[in-house]
Amino acid sequence: MDRATDVSINNYSRFSWQGASIHAEKSGWISADKKLRDLWILAAPLVDFDGKVVGAIETIRDITEFKKSENILRRLATAVEQTAEAIIITDARGLIEYVNSAFERMSGYSQAEVHGFAPEIVLQSQGREDVSRPTYWNAGFTGAWAESLTNKRKDGSAYRVEATASPIHNGEGEIVNYVCVHRDVTQEVTLEEQLRQSQKMEAIGTLAGGIEIGRAHV
């Protein structure tokens, strides 16, 4: 430990000599390269058999990498919560453990209402007695899949989604979760259907016009 670090914890040691235990996080350095690190500091009094404070014990732990990982996870959690796509995470059996805010807005179901159920709880054609049964996909599939689905909101109204699902593996290669992403394409599908209908009516009008012209020349 270099002198700079000794100085950085002197205040904590002073309180320890007064009989107080102190733990805190702060920035400092513990190596000769003088690179600023995130530190966890514990200072505790050292007492004799009579309970008299005779010294202080200081422990310093470098938590820089832990803090980096913590910040990455925090940003990831924020991104998942704020994305426009509905995200569903299930356990290895295919039962819901987590849904994000977009799923709640899209489906009308809260996290608490769908926890422990299979994602098919939002399928329009569920028609099954036990929606806690993981039949939305066969639990155990090893590859990603994509599919267009018609889902049902809690209020009974339908909406269309493009769904993708993938398994999540642990360090040993075992499947521990599945993640499914739903992108609401209801408006796109509606516009496409309106365009098709318009083109169909235009084609019928053109055909009917051709027939009338043909009759006029007969």
Short mmCIF file of C-alpha atoms in Angstrom, two decimals:
data_model
loop_
_atom_site.label_atom_id
_atom_site.label_comp_id
_atom_site.label_asym_id
_atom_site.label_seq_id
_atom_site.Cartn_x
_atom_site.Cartn_y
_atom_site.Cartn_z
CA MET A 1 0.00 0.00 0.00
CA ASP A 2 1.43 3.37 -0.87
CA ARG A 3 1.44 6.42 1.35
CA ALA A 4 -1.32 8.14 -0.59
CA THR A 5 -3.71 5.36 0.33
CA ASP A 6 -2.66 5.49 3.98
CA VAL A 7 -3.55 9.16 4.04
CA SER A 8 -6.90 8.50 2.33
CA ILE A 9 -8.11 6.29 5.18
CA ASN A 10 -6.71 8.24 8.13
CA ASN A 11 -10.12 9.74 8.89
CA TYR A 12 -11.68 6.27 9.09
CA SER A 13 -8.88 5.06 11.37
CA ARG A 14 -9.44 8.03 13.67
CA PHE A 15 -13.08 7.05 14.19
CA SER A 16 -12.02 3.43 14.80
CA TRP A 17 -9.72 4.57 17.57
CA GLN A 18 -12.78 6.20 19.09
CA GLY A 19 -14.55 2.83 19.12
CA ALA A 20 -16.66 3.18 15.94
CA SER A 21 -16.74 0.76 13.01
CA ILE A 22 -16.77 2.53 9.65
CA HIS A 23 -17.35 1.15 6.17
CA ALA A 24 -17.55 3.27 3.05
CA GLU A 25 -16.96 3.37 -0.68
CA LYS A 26 -14.67 6.00 -2.17
CA SER A 27 -12.22 6.64 -4.95
CA GLY A 28 -8.51 6.29 -4.26
CA TRP A 29 -5.43 4.45 -5.41
CA ILE A 30 -3.70 1.37 -4.09
CA SER A 31 -0.90 0.91 -6.60
CA ALA A 32 2.19 2.74 -7.72
CA ASP A 33 0.68 3.56 -11.13
CA LYS A 34 -1.59 6.12 -9.41
CA LYS A 35 -4.65 4.96 -11.35
CA LEU A 36 -7.85 5.98 -9.59
CA ARG A 37 -9.72 2.97 -8.31
CA ASP A 38 -13.08 2.32 -6.62
CA LEU A 39 -12.40 1.15 -3.08
CA TRP A 40 -14.43 -0.40 -0.31
CA ILE A 41 -12.97 0.54 3.06
CA LEU A 42 -13.66 -1.00 6.46
CA ALA A 43 -12.14 0.42 9.62
CA ALA A 44 -12.87 -1.25 12.94
CA PRO A 45 -11.53 -0.79 16.48
CA LEU A 46 -9.15 -3.34 17.98
CA VAL A 47 -9.96 -3.91 21.67
CA ASP A 48 -8.25 -5.82 24.47
CA PHE A 49 -9.90 -8.18 26.96
CA ASP A 50 -10.98 -5.23 29.08
CA GLY A 51 -12.79 -3.62 26.16
CA LYS A 52 -10.25 -0.87 25.79
CA VAL A 53 -9.47 0.31 22.27
CA VAL A 54 -5.81 -0.43 21.64
CA GLY A 55 -5.69 -0.03 17.88
CA ALA A 56 -7.59 -0.03 14.63
CA ILE A 57 -7.89 -2.48 11.77
CA GLU A 58 -8.32 -1.16 8.24
CA THR A 59 -9.34 -3.29 5.28
CA ILE A 60 -9.33 -2.01 1.73
CA ARG A 61 -10.86 -3.91 -1.17
CA ASP A 62 -10.52 -2.92 -4.82
CA ILE A 63 -14.07 -3.07 -6.22
CA THR A 64 -13.35 -1.27 -9.51
CA GLU A 65 -14.30 -4.22 -11.75
CA PHE A 66 -17.37 -4.96 -9.63
CA LYS A 67 -18.53 -1.34 -9.98
CA LYS A 68 -17.97 -1.50 -13.75
CA SER A 69 -20.09 -4.65 -13.97
CA GLU A 70 -22.72 -3.09 -11.74
CA ASN A 71 -22.91 -0.01 -13.97
CA ILE A 72 -23.20 -2.17 -17.10
CA LEU A 73 -26.03 -4.18 -15.55
CA ARG A 74 -27.77 -0.97 -14.47
CA ARG A 75 -27.58 0.44 -18.00
CA LEU A 76 -28.78 -2.87 -19.44
CA ALA A 77 -31.74 -2.96 -17.05
CA THR A 78 -32.62 0.62 -17.96
CA ALA A 79 -32.42 -0.18 -21.69
CA VAL A 80 -34.65 -3.25 -21.29
CA GLU A 81 -37.22 -1.24 -19.36
CA GLN A 82 -37.26 1.65 -21.81
CA THR A 83 -37.22 -0.26 -25.11
CA ALA A 84 -40.37 -0.11 -27.24
CA GLU A 85 -40.44 -3.90 -27.74
CA ALA A 86 -42.08 -6.18 -25.21
CA ILE A 87 -39.53 -8.45 -23.54
CA ILE A 88 -40.46 -11.68 -21.79
CA ILE A 89 -37.95 -13.79 -19.85
CA THR A 90 -38.97 -17.27 -18.74
CA ASP A 91 -37.31 -19.98 -16.70
CA ALA A 92 -36.00 -23.19 -18.29
CA ARG A 93 -39.53 -24.66 -18.18
CA GLY A 94 -40.93 -21.78 -20.25
CA LEU A 95 -42.78 -20.03 -17.40
CA ILE A 96 -42.59 -16.24 -17.11
CA GLU A 97 -40.15 -14.76 -14.61
CA TYR A 98 -39.97 -11.20 -15.95
CA VAL A 99 -41.70 -8.85 -18.39
CA ASN A 100 -40.73 -5.26 -19.10
CA SER A 101 -42.88 -2.12 -19.07
CA ALA A 102 -43.51 -2.32 -22.81
CA PHE A 103 -45.12 -5.74 -22.36
CA GLU A 104 -47.38 -4.34 -19.66
CA ARG A 105 -48.42 -1.43 -21.89
CA MET A 106 -48.85 -3.65 -24.95
CA SER A 107 -50.83 -6.46 -23.31
CA GLY A 108 -52.53 -4.74 -20.38
CA TYR A 109 -51.20 -7.41 -18.02
CA SER A 110 -48.95 -6.48 -15.10
CA GLN A 111 -45.79 -8.32 -14.11
CA ALA A 112 -47.58 -9.87 -11.13
CA GLU A 113 -50.49 -11.13 -13.27
CA VAL A 114 -48.34 -13.11 -15.70
CA HIS A 115 -45.56 -14.30 -13.37
CA GLY A 116 -45.45 -18.10 -13.38
CA PHE A 117 -47.57 -18.44 -16.52
CA ALA A 118 -46.50 -19.43 -20.03
CA PRO A 119 -46.27 -16.58 -22.58
CA GLU A 120 -49.28 -18.09 -24.34
CA ILE A 121 -51.39 -16.26 -21.79
CA VAL A 122 -51.50 -13.42 -24.34
CA LEU A 123 -52.20 -15.59 -27.38
CA GLN A 124 -55.58 -14.83 -28.92
CA SER A 125 -56.16 -18.49 -29.66
CA GLN A 126 -55.09 -19.77 -26.24
CA GLY A 127 -58.32 -21.73 -25.61
CA ARG A 128 -56.49 -23.93 -23.11
CA GLU A 129 -57.59 -24.78 -19.62
CA ASP A 130 -54.11 -24.41 -18.12
CA VAL A 131 -52.23 -21.36 -19.38
CA SER A 132 -49.49 -22.05 -16.83
CA ARG A 133 -48.44 -24.99 -19.02
CA PRO A 134 -45.43 -24.06 -21.23
CA THR A 135 -46.88 -24.89 -24.64
CA TYR A 136 -46.10 -21.51 -26.22
CA TRP A 137 -42.88 -23.17 -27.27
CA ASN A 138 -41.56 -26.56 -26.34
CA ALA A 139 -39.29 -25.98 -23.36
CA GLY A 140 -35.90 -27.32 -24.26
CA PHE A 141 -35.58 -25.97 -27.81
CA THR A 142 -31.99 -25.02 -28.50
CA GLY A 143 -32.24 -22.56 -31.40
CA ALA A 144 -33.85 -19.19 -32.00
CA TRP A 145 -37.17 -18.89 -33.80
CA ALA A 146 -39.30 -16.09 -35.21
CA GLU A 147 -43.03 -16.05 -35.89
CA SER A 148 -45.94 -13.68 -36.54
CA LEU A 149 -48.57 -13.98 -33.83
CA THR A 150 -51.97 -12.57 -33.04
CA ASN A 151 -52.10 -11.77 -29.33
CA LYS A 152 -54.96 -10.83 -27.06
CA ARG A 153 -54.84 -7.95 -24.59
CA LYS A 154 -56.28 -8.26 -21.13
CA ASP A 155 -59.37 -6.36 -22.31
CA GLY A 156 -59.90 -8.93 -25.09
CA SER A 157 -58.78 -6.79 -28.03
CA ALA A 158 -56.34 -8.28 -30.53
CA TYR A 159 -52.95 -7.03 -31.62
CA ARG A 160 -50.35 -8.41 -34.01
CA VAL A 161 -46.70 -8.98 -33.11
CA GLU A 162 -43.51 -10.19 -34.71
CA ALA A 163 -42.07 -12.52 -32.06
CA THR A 164 -38.56 -13.90 -31.66
CA ALA A 165 -37.32 -16.24 -28.96
CA SER A 166 -33.91 -17.55 -27.97
CA PRO A 167 -32.51 -19.76 -25.20
CA ILE A 168 -30.10 -18.36 -22.61
CA HIS A 169 -27.23 -20.61 -21.48
CA ASN A 170 -25.14 -20.57 -18.33
CA GLY A 171 -21.37 -21.07 -18.20
CA GLU A 172 -21.81 -24.84 -18.47
CA GLY A 173 -23.90 -24.55 -21.62
CA GLU A 174 -27.15 -25.47 -19.88
CA ILE A 175 -30.35 -23.63 -20.81
CA VAL A 176 -31.44 -21.58 -17.81
CA ASN A 177 -33.86 -19.11 -19.39
CA TYR A 178 -35.61 -18.13 -22.60
CA VAL A 179 -36.00 -14.56 -23.82
CA CYS A 180 -38.81 -13.58 -26.14
CA VAL A 181 -39.22 -10.21 -27.86
CA HIS A 182 -42.56 -8.98 -29.23
CA ARG A 183 -42.69 -6.08 -31.68
CA ASP A 184 -46.17 -4.63 -32.10
CA VAL A 185 -46.90 -4.52 -35.85
CA THR A 186 -50.65 -4.00 -35.59
CA GLN A 187 -50.58 -0.64 -37.36
CA GLU A 188 -48.31 -1.93 -40.10
CA VAL A 189 -50.52 -4.97 -40.70
CA THR A 190 -53.65 -2.77 -40.74
CA LEU A 191 -52.11 -0.43 -43.31
CA GLU A 192 -51.02 -3.37 -45.46
CA GLU A 193 -54.52 -4.85 -45.36
CA GLN A 194 -56.03 -1.47 -46.25
CA LEU A 195 -53.59 -1.15 -49.17
CA ARG A 196 -54.44 -4.64 -50.41
CA GLN A 197 -58.14 -3.90 -50.13
CA SER A 198 -57.68 -0.63 -52.02
CA GLN A 199 -55.69 -2.37 -54.75
CA LYS A 200 -58.35 -5.09 -54.95
CA MET A 201 -61.14 -2.54 -55.30
CA GLU A 202 -59.10 -0.65 -57.91
CA ALA A 203 -58.56 -3.87 -59.86
CA ILE A 204 -62.26 -4.68 -59.67
CA GLY A 205 -63.09 -1.15 -60.82
CA THR A 206 -60.68 -1.44 -63.75
CA LEU A 207 -62.10 -4.83 -64.67
CA ALA A 208 -65.68 -3.55 -64.43
CA GLY A 209 -64.75 -0.53 -66.56
CA GLY A 210 -63.26 -2.80 -69.18
CA ILE A 211 -66.40 -4.91 -69.25
CA GLU A 212 -68.61 -1.82 -69.72
CA ILE A 213 -66.39 -0.56 -72.55
CA GLY A 214 -66.57 -3.99 -74.16
CA ARG A 215 -70.34 -3.99 -73.96
CA ALA A 216 -70.51 -0.51 -75.50
CA HIS A 217 -68.70 -1.78 -78.55
CA VAL A 218 -70.89 -4.81 -78.99
#
